[in-house]
């Protein structure tokens, strides 16, 4: 009987002596795999690029209402080469996108200059006070915001150019509803509110009524309507303080917009932009260039340039020298004309020398990565411009500790600037100090927190600064990208410097986070800021005694 060789489909067994034929060489498929991978990436990239262009084309179509404004501004705007720094004029007004400017230009109370410089890795922001005394062509002397009422964005652009000498590349006019929708679209904005903001029109005659607001002090998330109330509030603040508050909010808001949001429009920002803004941007090519500029500048810190001005009885005043220095700081990202602050805060804020300016008005200087980190000089106690304040600080801390309960250390400064004091609780003014509260982070985790608000009264008004503590949150957005970290007397500090002045100095204890924030105008010296942080002592909340049970 013949031995079975298995099923018909099975291969024949090799003879006992072995297979005399050499084994086949393995086929070299790696190059095919590599080529296929390259083709897939190339095709995907082409498809993505096509999709983006089609998407931008649809956006350009949605921006057709910009044609009227674009025709008005085209000759007044400066052209710029792709990838070069750009200056953008941002206007906040009550004028709805698509409405004709000839009939009623509307009213504007916010004017912000934004500079995107991907080459030097800087973003600069500067607000122009609405009450600034200026010359309005064809109308004479007036307040800056009157230019918008007389001639809309075109007249405002003309005044800005004459005032600053800057070349403006784009103008974006955002109506108030668009601002509200945009803030909501990015998931609201975490910001450190410096003081209590409250006003109600209930029971007041019409002559005493103005915009209502009800916002507590402390680090928190502000959404659409409240955010608008916060940035627009001005009735008990000066125009200069209001501008500083707007710039700080923009800096905080920028941290909420990711590259993914810009490219893929996850939050609907592009839809809001097309509906609630009017600008000279009305083509996919222009939109693409601006989008590229934002992407290239995505990691750059925001430089807040404070417009130099003084308050007067009817106007806010400035002069050519002050404005010239502010414009230089806006263009270069470097501080000028503030030697006292620079010497104690930042070696990187010294004046840059040399450099030839190009068409964009940009000074070609060293790249950001070549700049030295700020250096903070620590003054000895007694030379820091502070006075002992342990008793009042301890009273604040004990009040906070009673409210927050055990397990959360409460830090407080034992030294304060002269004439400074903590605000007092006033139920008639709806003020409670210190404020102890809870709020959620983006993951939904609730954190206990406290805010101590201190104030100094100066001839130009009240200056509010404060101490913030947050339990169990080590990396709130406000502490992203510190200017410098320093170890002082055994405690590690994260220090944030802006225009040569310390705006915030933070430290940690375990998973808890604490900081001292300068006032909006950065009026406290760097020595005072470091001195207060270094003087911070701590107290612990005590457990509430249990009530005695009834005897049987």
Short mmCIF file of C-alpha atoms in Angstrom, two decimals:
data_model
loop_
_atom_site.label_atom_id
_atom_site.label_comp_id
_atom_site.label_asym_id
_atom_site.label_seq_id
_atom_site.Cartn_x
_atom_site.Cartn_y
_atom_site.Cartn_z
CA UNK A 1 0.00 0.00 0.00
CA UNK A 2 1.29 3.40 -0.86
CA UNK A 3 1.94 5.73 2.14
CA UNK A 4 -0.51 8.62 2.33
CA UNK A 5 0.95 12.03 1.71
CA UNK A 6 -1.88 13.84 3.43
CA UNK A 7 -4.59 15.96 1.87
CA UNK A 8 -4.30 16.89 -1.73
CA UNK A 9 -3.57 20.53 -0.94
CA UNK A 10 -0.70 19.75 1.39
CA UNK A 11 2.87 20.13 0.08
CA UNK A 12 4.90 17.02 -0.57
CA UNK A 13 7.25 15.88 2.16
CA UNK A 14 10.95 16.34 1.39
CA UNK A 15 12.94 13.14 0.76
CA UNK A 16 14.93 11.63 3.70
CA UNK A 17 18.16 12.91 2.20
CA UNK A 18 16.87 16.49 2.38
CA UNK A 19 15.85 19.09 -0.14
CA UNK A 20 18.54 19.57 -2.70
CA UNK A 21 17.20 22.90 -3.92
CA UNK A 22 18.55 26.07 -2.20
CA UNK A 23 16.09 28.09 -0.11
CA UNK A 24 14.54 31.01 -1.98
CA UNK A 25 15.94 34.45 -1.13
CA UNK A 26 13.55 36.63 0.94
CA UNK A 27 11.88 39.33 -1.10
CA UNK A 28 13.03 42.86 -0.19
CA UNK A 29 9.75 44.58 0.55
CA UNK A 30 11.08 47.33 2.82
CA UNK A 31 11.60 49.80 -0.03
CA UNK A 32 8.03 49.23 -1.21
CA UNK A 33 6.77 49.87 2.33
CA UNK A 34 8.83 53.05 2.59
CA UNK A 35 7.65 54.29 -0.80
CA UNK A 36 4.06 53.51 0.09
CA UNK A 37 4.42 55.41 3.36
CA UNK A 38 5.82 58.45 1.59
CA UNK A 39 3.01 58.35 -0.95
CA UNK A 40 0.39 58.09 1.81
CA UNK A 41 1.87 61.05 3.69
CA UNK A 42 2.14 63.10 0.48
CA UNK A 43 -1.42 62.32 -0.59
CA UNK A 44 -2.73 63.02 2.93
CA UNK A 45 -0.84 66.31 3.07
CA UNK A 46 -2.18 67.32 -0.34
CA UNK A 47 -5.71 66.38 0.70
CA UNK A 48 -5.33 68.32 3.96
CA UNK A 49 -3.94 71.37 2.15
CA UNK A 50 -6.80 71.22 -0.34
CA UNK A 51 -9.33 70.91 2.48
CA UNK A 52 -7.79 73.89 4.28
CA UNK A 53 -7.88 76.02 1.13
CA UNK A 54 -11.50 75.05 0.47
CA UNK A 55 -12.30 75.82 4.10
CA UNK A 56 -10.60 79.20 3.90
CA UNK A 57 -12.45 79.86 0.65
CA UNK A 58 -15.76 79.32 2.43
CA UNK A 59 -14.60 81.63 5.24
CA UNK A 60 -13.68 84.31 2.68
CA UNK A 61 -17.17 84.00 1.21
CA UNK A 62 -18.65 84.44 4.69
CA UNK A 63 -16.54 87.57 5.08
CA UNK A 64 -18.08 89.24 2.04
CA UNK A 65 -19.59 91.86 4.37
CA UNK A 66 -16.02 93.13 4.82
CA UNK A 67 -15.81 94.42 1.26
CA UNK A 68 -17.18 97.86 2.13
CA UNK A 69 -14.72 98.34 4.96
CA UNK A 70 -11.88 96.82 2.96
CA UNK A 71 -12.39 99.33 0.17
CA UNK A 72 -12.25 102.15 2.70
CA UNK A 73 -9.09 100.94 4.43
CA UNK A 74 -7.14 99.42 1.55
CA UNK A 75 -5.05 102.50 0.71
CA UNK A 76 -4.39 103.31 4.39
CA UNK A 77 -3.07 99.88 5.32
CA UNK A 78 0.56 98.86 4.82
CA UNK A 79 1.38 95.77 2.80
CA UNK A 80 3.81 93.29 4.30
CA UNK A 81 5.79 90.34 3.00
CA UNK A 82 4.56 86.87 4.05
CA UNK A 83 6.00 85.81 7.40
CA UNK A 84 7.13 89.32 8.38
CA UNK A 85 5.92 90.97 11.62
CA UNK A 86 2.48 92.58 11.43
CA UNK A 87 0.67 95.28 13.41
CA UNK A 88 -3.06 94.72 13.86
CA UNK A 89 -5.50 97.35 15.12
CA UNK A 90 -8.33 95.78 17.13
CA UNK A 91 -11.45 97.82 17.85
CA UNK A 92 -14.26 96.89 20.24
CA UNK A 93 -17.56 98.56 19.39
CA UNK A 94 -21.33 98.25 19.45
CA UNK A 95 -21.41 98.21 15.63
CA UNK A 96 -22.78 94.92 14.27
CA UNK A 97 -20.82 93.30 11.46
CA UNK A 98 -22.35 93.95 8.04
CA UNK A 99 -24.02 97.24 8.97
CA UNK A 100 -23.18 100.29 6.89
CA UNK A 101 -20.73 102.67 8.56
CA UNK A 102 -21.95 105.69 6.61
CA UNK A 103 -25.31 105.85 8.39
CA UNK A 104 -24.04 105.46 11.96
CA UNK A 105 -20.43 104.54 12.77
CA UNK A 106 -21.51 103.47 16.26
CA UNK A 107 -19.46 103.81 19.40
CA UNK A 108 -16.15 102.27 20.39
CA UNK A 109 -14.64 102.10 23.85
CA UNK A 110 -11.74 99.73 23.24
CA UNK A 111 -8.73 100.20 20.97
CA UNK A 112 -5.86 97.72 21.14
CA UNK A 113 -2.70 97.43 19.06
CA UNK A 114 -1.43 93.87 18.57
CA UNK A 115 1.98 93.03 17.10
CA UNK A 116 2.87 89.51 15.98
CA UNK A 117 6.59 88.99 15.50
CA UNK A 118 7.49 85.32 14.88
CA UNK A 119 11.10 86.18 14.05
CA UNK A 120 11.85 87.62 17.49
CA UNK A 121 9.23 85.36 19.11
CA UNK A 122 7.27 88.19 20.70
CA UNK A 123 3.67 89.29 20.85
CA UNK A 124 3.10 92.87 22.01
CA UNK A 125 -0.18 94.39 23.13
CA UNK A 126 -0.83 98.08 23.79
CA UNK A 127 -4.16 99.76 24.59
CA UNK A 128 -4.89 103.39 23.73
CA UNK A 129 -6.95 105.18 26.43
CA UNK A 130 -10.36 106.20 25.12
CA UNK A 131 -10.15 109.62 26.83
CA UNK A 132 -6.70 110.46 25.43
CA UNK A 133 -6.49 114.02 24.13
CA UNK A 134 -5.82 113.90 20.38
CA UNK A 135 -6.28 115.89 17.20
CA UNK A 136 -9.02 114.43 15.00
CA UNK A 137 -8.64 115.44 11.33
CA UNK A 138 -11.47 117.71 10.27
CA UNK A 139 -12.90 117.97 13.80
CA UNK A 140 -10.14 119.42 15.97
CA UNK A 141 -9.23 118.50 19.54
CA UNK A 142 -11.21 115.73 21.19
CA UNK A 143 -11.10 112.45 23.05
CA UNK A 144 -9.61 109.53 21.18
CA UNK A 145 -12.81 107.44 21.11
CA UNK A 146 -14.66 110.31 19.41
CA UNK A 147 -12.71 109.54 16.23
CA UNK A 148 -14.73 106.33 15.84
CA UNK A 149 -18.03 108.15 16.31
CA UNK A 150 -17.03 110.68 13.63
CA UNK A 151 -15.66 108.28 11.02
CA UNK A 152 -15.67 104.66 12.21
CA UNK A 153 -12.60 102.41 11.80
CA UNK A 154 -11.15 104.54 9.00
CA UNK A 155 -10.96 107.70 11.12
CA UNK A 156 -9.66 105.74 14.12
CA UNK A 157 -6.96 104.19 11.93
CA UNK A 158 -5.88 107.62 10.70
CA UNK A 159 -5.61 109.00 14.24
CA UNK A 160 -3.66 105.93 15.45
CA UNK A 161 -1.16 106.23 12.61
CA UNK A 162 -0.60 109.95 13.25
CA UNK A 163 -0.37 109.39 17.01
CA UNK A 164 2.09 106.50 16.96
CA UNK A 165 3.76 106.60 13.55
CA UNK A 166 3.12 102.84 13.23
CA UNK A 167 2.45 101.05 9.96
CA UNK A 168 -0.84 99.18 10.43
CA UNK A 169 -1.34 96.02 8.38
CA UNK A 170 -4.85 94.94 9.37
CA UNK A 171 -7.90 96.32 11.18
CA UNK A 172 -10.37 94.09 13.04
CA UNK A 173 -13.59 95.58 14.42
CA UNK A 174 -15.27 93.26 16.97
CA UNK A 175 -18.76 93.98 18.24
CA UNK A 176 -19.62 93.31 21.88
CA UNK A 177 -21.77 90.25 21.15
CA UNK A 178 -18.87 88.75 19.20
CA UNK A 179 -16.61 89.19 22.23
CA UNK A 180 -19.13 87.39 24.45
CA UNK A 181 -19.51 84.50 22.00
CA UNK A 182 -15.74 84.17 21.51
CA UNK A 183 -15.04 83.97 25.26
CA UNK A 184 -17.70 81.28 25.64
CA UNK A 185 -16.35 79.40 22.60
CA UNK A 186 -12.88 78.99 24.12
CA UNK A 187 -14.33 77.64 27.36
CA UNK A 188 -14.21 80.96 29.26
CA UNK A 189 -11.05 82.54 30.67
CA UNK A 190 -9.23 82.06 33.97
CA UNK A 191 -8.19 85.45 35.30
CA UNK A 192 -7.07 86.95 38.61
CA UNK A 193 -9.68 89.58 39.50
CA UNK A 194 -7.94 92.24 41.56
CA UNK A 195 -10.88 93.46 43.67
CA UNK A 196 -14.64 93.42 44.19
CA UNK A 197 -16.64 94.79 41.24
CA UNK A 198 -20.24 95.53 42.08
CA UNK A 199 -22.95 97.88 40.90
CA UNK A 200 -26.73 97.50 40.77
CA UNK A 201 -29.19 99.96 39.27
CA UNK A 202 -32.02 98.76 41.53
CA UNK A 203 -33.65 101.75 43.20
CA UNK A 204 -31.40 104.30 41.50
CA UNK A 205 -32.71 107.23 39.43
CA UNK A 206 -31.82 107.13 35.70
CA UNK A 207 -29.15 109.80 36.17
CA UNK A 208 -27.17 107.48 38.47
CA UNK A 209 -27.54 104.29 36.48
CA UNK A 210 -24.73 102.67 34.52
CA UNK A 211 -23.66 99.18 33.48
CA UNK A 212 -24.35 96.61 36.19
CA UNK A 213 -21.61 94.26 37.37
CA UNK A 214 -21.24 91.65 40.11
CA UNK A 215 -17.81 89.96 40.17
CA UNK A 216 -15.95 88.74 43.24
CA UNK A 217 -12.17 89.09 43.69
CA UNK A 218 -9.82 86.16 43.21
CA UNK A 219 -8.62 83.73 40.58
CA UNK A 220 -11.63 82.37 38.70
CA UNK A 221 -13.13 81.54 35.34
CA UNK A 222 -15.04 84.38 33.66
CA UNK A 223 -17.50 83.58 30.88
CA UNK A 224 -19.06 85.73 28.14
CA UNK A 225 -21.27 88.39 29.75
CA UNK A 226 -19.26 88.68 32.97
CA UNK A 227 -16.02 88.86 30.97
CA UNK A 228 -17.46 91.74 28.92
CA UNK A 229 -18.59 93.53 32.09
CA UNK A 230 -15.12 93.07 33.55
CA UNK A 231 -13.13 94.46 30.61
CA UNK A 232 -15.54 97.35 29.97
CA UNK A 233 -15.98 98.54 33.56
CA UNK A 234 -14.72 102.08 34.09
CA UNK A 235 -17.03 104.05 36.40
CA UNK A 236 -14.86 103.87 39.52
CA UNK A 237 -11.60 103.21 37.67
CA UNK A 238 -9.44 105.50 35.61
CA UNK A 239 -9.12 105.05 31.86
CA UNK A 240 -5.53 103.91 32.38
CA UNK A 241 -6.51 101.18 34.86
CA UNK A 242 -9.25 100.01 32.53
CA UNK A 243 -6.78 99.67 29.64
CA UNK A 244 -4.40 97.69 31.85
CA UNK A 245 -7.24 95.36 32.87
CA UNK A 246 -8.12 94.74 29.23
CA UNK A 247 -4.53 93.88 28.35
CA UNK A 248 -4.25 91.47 31.28
CA UNK A 249 -7.46 89.73 30.23
CA UNK A 250 -6.23 89.35 26.64
CA UNK A 251 -3.03 87.77 27.94
CA UNK A 252 -5.08 85.30 29.99
CA UNK A 253 -7.45 84.58 27.09
CA UNK A 254 -4.62 83.82 24.70
CA UNK A 255 -3.62 80.85 26.86
CA UNK A 256 -7.05 79.32 26.18
CA UNK A 257 -6.67 79.23 22.39
CA UNK A 258 -4.70 76.22 21.20
CA UNK A 259 -3.08 75.61 17.83
CA UNK A 260 -5.75 72.96 17.23
CA UNK A 261 -8.46 75.59 17.73
CA UNK A 262 -6.83 77.86 15.15
CA UNK A 263 -6.25 75.19 12.51
CA UNK A 264 -9.29 72.96 12.92
CA UNK A 265 -11.68 75.49 14.46
CA UNK A 266 -12.79 73.09 17.17
CA UNK A 267 -14.55 75.79 19.17
CA UNK A 268 -16.20 77.66 16.29
CA UNK A 269 -13.93 80.70 16.57
CA UNK A 270 -13.83 81.14 12.81
CA UNK A 271 -17.62 81.12 12.62
CA UNK A 272 -17.76 83.79 15.33
CA UNK A 273 -15.05 85.77 13.54
CA UNK A 274 -17.04 85.81 10.31
CA UNK A 275 -20.32 86.77 11.97
CA UNK A 276 -19.31 89.33 14.55
CA UNK A 277 -16.27 91.10 13.13
CA UNK A 278 -15.61 93.51 10.33
CA UNK A 279 -12.08 93.79 8.94
CA UNK A 280 -9.98 94.25 5.84
CA UNK A 281 -9.54 90.45 5.69
CA UNK A 282 -11.83 89.27 2.90
CA UNK A 283 -9.86 86.65 0.96
CA UNK A 284 -8.52 83.17 1.66
CA UNK A 285 -4.99 84.33 0.82
CA UNK A 286 -5.05 87.06 3.47
CA UNK A 287 -6.72 84.75 5.97
CA UNK A 288 -4.06 82.10 5.36
CA UNK A 289 -1.20 84.56 5.90
CA UNK A 290 -2.69 85.83 9.17
CA UNK A 291 -3.34 82.26 10.31
CA UNK A 292 0.27 81.30 9.56
CA UNK A 293 1.46 84.30 11.58
CA UNK A 294 -0.62 83.27 14.60
CA UNK A 295 0.65 79.69 14.35
CA UNK A 296 4.28 80.83 14.08
CA UNK A 297 3.81 83.03 17.17
CA UNK A 298 1.89 80.44 19.20
CA UNK A 299 4.66 79.92 21.78
CA UNK A 300 5.65 83.56 22.18
CA UNK A 301 4.89 85.27 25.50
CA UNK A 302 2.66 88.32 25.47
CA UNK A 303 4.38 91.62 26.20
CA UNK A 304 1.97 94.12 27.78
CA UNK A 305 3.06 97.62 26.86
CA UNK A 306 1.40 100.21 29.05
CA UNK A 307 0.49 103.42 27.25
CA UNK A 308 2.23 106.31 29.07
CA UNK A 309 -0.30 108.91 30.14
CA UNK A 310 -1.46 111.13 32.98
CA UNK A 311 -4.98 111.82 34.19
CA UNK A 312 -6.44 115.28 33.84
CA UNK A 313 -9.79 116.82 34.75
CA UNK A 314 -11.26 116.26 31.28
CA UNK A 315 -8.73 114.26 29.30
CA UNK A 316 -5.97 111.69 29.61
CA UNK A 317 -2.70 113.37 28.55
CA UNK A 318 0.50 112.10 26.94
CA UNK A 319 3.31 113.61 24.86
CA UNK A 320 5.45 112.73 21.86
CA UNK A 321 8.46 111.58 23.91
CA UNK A 322 6.43 109.19 26.06
CA UNK A 323 4.57 107.78 23.07
CA UNK A 324 7.81 107.37 21.12
CA UNK A 325 9.31 105.29 23.96
CA UNK A 326 6.15 103.16 24.22
CA UNK A 327 6.18 102.50 20.47
CA UNK A 328 9.83 101.40 20.62
CA UNK A 329 8.91 98.95 23.37
CA UNK A 330 5.92 97.76 21.32
CA UNK A 331 8.11 97.11 18.27
CA UNK A 332 11.07 95.47 19.97
CA UNK A 333 9.56 93.83 23.04
CA UNK A 334 12.17 95.58 25.18
CA UNK A 335 11.58 98.10 27.97
CA UNK A 336 12.90 101.64 27.56
CA UNK A 337 13.07 104.66 29.80
CA UNK A 338 12.47 102.82 33.08
CA UNK A 339 15.95 102.36 34.46
CA UNK A 340 14.88 102.01 38.10
CA UNK A 341 12.71 99.01 37.33
CA UNK A 342 15.16 97.46 34.92
CA UNK A 343 18.10 97.53 37.28
CA UNK A 344 16.29 95.49 39.94
CA UNK A 345 14.09 93.26 37.82
CA UNK A 346 15.55 92.21 34.55
CA UNK A 347 18.82 92.37 32.74
CA UNK A 348 16.92 91.38 29.61
CA UNK A 349 14.92 94.58 29.74
CA UNK A 350 17.97 96.77 29.13
CA UNK A 351 17.98 98.76 25.94
CA UNK A 352 19.17 97.02 22.81
CA UNK A 353 21.86 98.83 20.90
CA UNK A 354 22.29 98.97 17.16
CA UNK A 355 20.11 97.18 14.65
CA UNK A 356 18.90 98.42 11.34
CA UNK A 357 15.19 98.82 10.86
CA UNK A 358 13.49 97.23 7.90
CA UNK A 359 10.28 98.05 6.07
CA UNK A 360 8.14 96.57 8.82
CA UNK A 361 9.61 98.96 11.39
CA UNK A 362 11.22 96.01 13.17
CA UNK A 363 14.69 96.28 14.63
CA UNK A 364 16.79 93.25 13.64
CA UNK A 365 18.16 92.08 16.95
CA UNK A 366 19.18 88.87 18.64
CA UNK A 367 16.72 86.02 18.73
CA UNK A 368 14.76 85.38 21.86
CA UNK A 369 16.72 82.26 22.80
CA UNK A 370 19.87 84.39 22.99
CA UNK A 371 18.41 86.80 25.53
CA UNK A 372 19.50 86.30 29.13
CA UNK A 373 16.89 85.40 31.70
CA UNK A 374 15.72 88.21 34.02
CA UNK A 375 17.71 88.54 37.23
CA UNK A 376 15.92 89.58 40.39
CA UNK A 377 17.93 91.41 43.01
CA UNK A 378 16.79 90.77 46.58
CA UNK A 379 16.85 93.76 48.89
CA UNK A 380 17.49 93.26 52.59
CA UNK A 381 14.56 93.76 54.98
CA UNK A 382 14.42 97.45 55.76
CA UNK A 383 15.65 98.32 52.25
CA UNK A 384 12.70 96.79 50.41
CA UNK A 385 10.33 99.74 50.80
CA UNK A 386 8.07 97.81 53.19
CA UNK A 387 7.00 98.24 56.80
CA UNK A 388 6.12 95.60 59.42
CA UNK A 389 2.51 94.37 59.16
CA UNK A 390 2.44 91.00 60.92
CA UNK A 391 -0.55 91.82 63.10
CA UNK A 392 -2.85 92.82 60.27
CA UNK A 393 -1.61 90.01 58.03
CA UNK A 394 -2.12 87.43 60.76
CA UNK A 395 -5.67 88.68 61.35
CA UNK A 396 -6.44 88.20 57.64
CA UNK A 397 -4.96 84.70 57.67
CA UNK A 398 -6.88 83.64 60.77
CA UNK A 399 -10.13 84.89 59.25
CA UNK A 400 -9.44 82.87 56.09
CA UNK A 401 -8.40 79.80 58.11
CA UNK A 402 -11.65 79.83 60.06
CA UNK A 403 -13.61 79.74 56.81
CA UNK A 404 -11.55 77.25 54.83
CA UNK A 405 -11.09 74.66 57.57
CA UNK A 406 -8.11 72.38 58.35
CA UNK A 407 -5.62 70.97 55.87
CA UNK A 408 -5.06 74.13 53.83
CA UNK A 409 -2.09 76.28 54.96
CA UNK A 410 -2.84 80.01 54.73
CA UNK A 411 0.10 82.22 53.75
CA UNK A 412 0.06 85.95 54.51
CA UNK A 413 2.61 88.78 54.17
CA UNK A 414 4.15 90.12 57.35
CA UNK A 415 5.43 93.23 55.58
CA UNK A 416 3.46 95.66 53.40
CA UNK A 417 4.11 98.92 51.52
CA UNK A 418 3.58 102.07 53.60
CA UNK A 419 -0.03 103.29 53.63
CA UNK A 420 -1.25 99.89 52.37
CA UNK A 421 -4.00 98.08 54.20
CA UNK A 422 -6.34 95.18 53.59
CA UNK A 423 -9.84 96.12 52.49
CA UNK A 424 -12.50 95.77 55.14
CA UNK A 425 -15.65 93.69 55.00
CA UNK A 426 -18.56 95.98 54.18
CA UNK A 427 -22.00 94.36 53.72
CA UNK A 428 -23.46 97.59 52.35
CA UNK A 429 -20.89 97.58 49.55
CA UNK A 430 -21.13 93.77 49.18
CA UNK A 431 -17.46 93.37 50.14
CA UNK A 432 -16.20 90.39 52.15
CA UNK A 433 -12.50 90.17 52.94
CA UNK A 434 -10.72 87.86 52.89
CA UNK A 435 -12.77 86.00 50.33
CA UNK A 436 -12.82 82.22 50.77
CA UNK A 437 -14.44 80.24 47.97
CA UNK A 438 -14.34 77.12 45.80
CA UNK A 439 -14.08 76.83 42.03
CA UNK A 440 -13.50 74.15 39.40
CA UNK A 441 -10.54 73.62 37.11
CA UNK A 442 -10.92 72.38 33.52
CA UNK A 443 -11.07 68.76 34.65
CA UNK A 444 -14.01 69.53 36.94
CA UNK A 445 -12.00 69.19 40.17
CA UNK A 446 -13.08 71.63 42.86
CA UNK A 447 -10.45 73.60 44.75
CA UNK A 448 -10.67 75.65 47.91
CA UNK A 449 -9.17 79.12 47.50
CA UNK A 450 -8.75 82.44 49.25
CA UNK A 451 -8.01 86.00 48.15
CA UNK A 452 -6.74 88.78 50.40
CA UNK A 453 -7.17 92.20 48.78
CA UNK A 454 -4.94 95.11 49.82
CA UNK A 455 -5.18 98.69 48.64
CA UNK A 456 -3.10 101.86 48.51
CA UNK A 457 -4.72 105.23 47.92
CA UNK A 458 -2.66 107.48 45.64
CA UNK A 459 -3.45 110.87 44.06
CA UNK A 460 -4.41 109.07 40.81
CA UNK A 461 -6.81 106.68 42.57
CA UNK A 462 -6.85 103.33 44.34
CA UNK A 463 -4.29 100.62 43.58
CA UNK A 464 -5.35 97.07 44.46
CA UNK A 465 -2.95 94.18 44.92
CA UNK A 466 -3.45 90.89 46.68
CA UNK A 467 -2.51 87.43 47.96
CA UNK A 468 -4.02 84.34 46.34
CA UNK A 469 -3.99 80.75 47.58
CA UNK A 470 -5.37 77.65 45.81
CA UNK A 471 -5.58 74.20 47.35
CA UNK A 472 -4.54 71.17 45.29
CA UNK A 473 -3.82 72.87 41.94
CA UNK A 474 -0.11 73.03 41.14
CA UNK A 475 -0.26 74.44 37.61
CA UNK A 476 -3.09 76.94 37.07
CA UNK A 477 -2.85 78.62 33.62
CA UNK A 478 -1.73 81.93 35.09
CA UNK A 479 1.58 80.32 36.10
CA UNK A 480 2.51 79.12 32.61
CA UNK A 481 5.96 80.26 31.40
CA UNK A 482 7.50 82.13 34.35
CA UNK A 483 10.12 84.72 33.43
CA UNK A 484 12.57 83.35 35.98
CA UNK A 485 12.70 80.98 38.93
CA UNK A 486 14.66 81.94 42.04
CA UNK A 487 15.39 80.30 45.37
CA UNK A 488 15.31 82.94 48.11
CA UNK A 489 15.96 81.94 51.72
CA UNK A 490 15.13 78.31 50.95
CA UNK A 491 11.83 78.93 49.16
CA UNK A 492 11.47 78.45 45.41
CA UNK A 493 9.70 81.29 43.58
CA UNK A 494 8.28 81.63 40.08
CA UNK A 495 8.58 85.27 39.05
CA UNK A 496 6.70 86.86 36.16
CA UNK A 497 8.21 90.07 34.75
CA UNK A 498 6.49 92.44 32.32
CA UNK A 499 8.05 95.65 31.00
CA UNK A 500 10.76 95.37 33.63
CA UNK A 501 8.25 95.16 36.50
CA UNK A 502 7.24 92.09 38.50
CA UNK A 503 3.56 91.47 37.95
CA UNK A 504 3.30 88.26 39.96
CA UNK A 505 5.49 86.13 42.22
CA UNK A 506 4.36 82.60 43.12
CA UNK A 507 5.44 79.66 45.28
CA UNK A 508 4.14 76.21 46.26
CA UNK A 509 3.67 74.13 49.37
CA UNK A 510 2.95 70.55 48.45
CA UNK A 511 0.21 70.60 45.81
CA UNK A 512 -1.02 74.02 46.96
CA UNK A 513 -0.22 77.20 45.03
CA UNK A 514 0.20 80.77 46.28
CA UNK A 515 1.08 84.10 44.73
CA UNK A 516 1.23 87.84 45.32
CA UNK A 517 -0.07 89.92 42.42
CA UNK A 518 0.95 93.49 41.69
CA UNK A 519 -1.75 96.04 40.91
CA UNK A 520 -2.89 96.43 37.30
CA UNK A 521 -0.60 99.41 36.73
CA UNK A 522 2.44 97.62 38.24
CA UNK A 523 2.93 100.49 40.69
CA UNK A 524 4.59 98.35 43.40
CA UNK A 525 8.36 98.19 43.01
CA UNK A 526 10.18 94.93 42.38
CA UNK A 527 11.83 95.21 45.80
CA UNK A 528 8.41 95.49 47.41
CA UNK A 529 7.03 92.50 45.50
CA UNK A 530 9.96 90.26 46.40
CA UNK A 531 9.99 91.57 49.97
CA UNK A 532 6.31 90.73 50.53
CA UNK A 533 6.73 87.23 49.12
CA UNK A 534 9.83 86.59 51.19
CA UNK A 535 8.06 87.83 54.34
CA UNK A 536 5.11 85.45 53.87
CA UNK A 537 4.36 83.41 56.97
CA UNK A 538 1.80 80.63 57.31
CA UNK A 539 -1.00 79.62 59.63
CA UNK A 540 -3.11 76.46 59.62
CA UNK A 541 -6.85 76.19 59.90
CA UNK A 542 -8.02 74.49 63.06
CA UNK A 543 -10.70 71.85 63.29
CA UNK A 544 -13.94 73.15 64.65
CA UNK A 545 -14.57 71.81 68.15
CA UNK A 546 -17.27 69.17 68.28
CA UNK A 547 -20.43 70.11 70.08
CA UNK A 548 -20.77 68.35 73.38
CA UNK A 549 -23.36 65.62 73.26
CA UNK A 550 -26.31 65.57 75.60
CA UNK A 551 -25.88 63.61 78.76
CA UNK A 552 -28.05 60.51 78.99
#
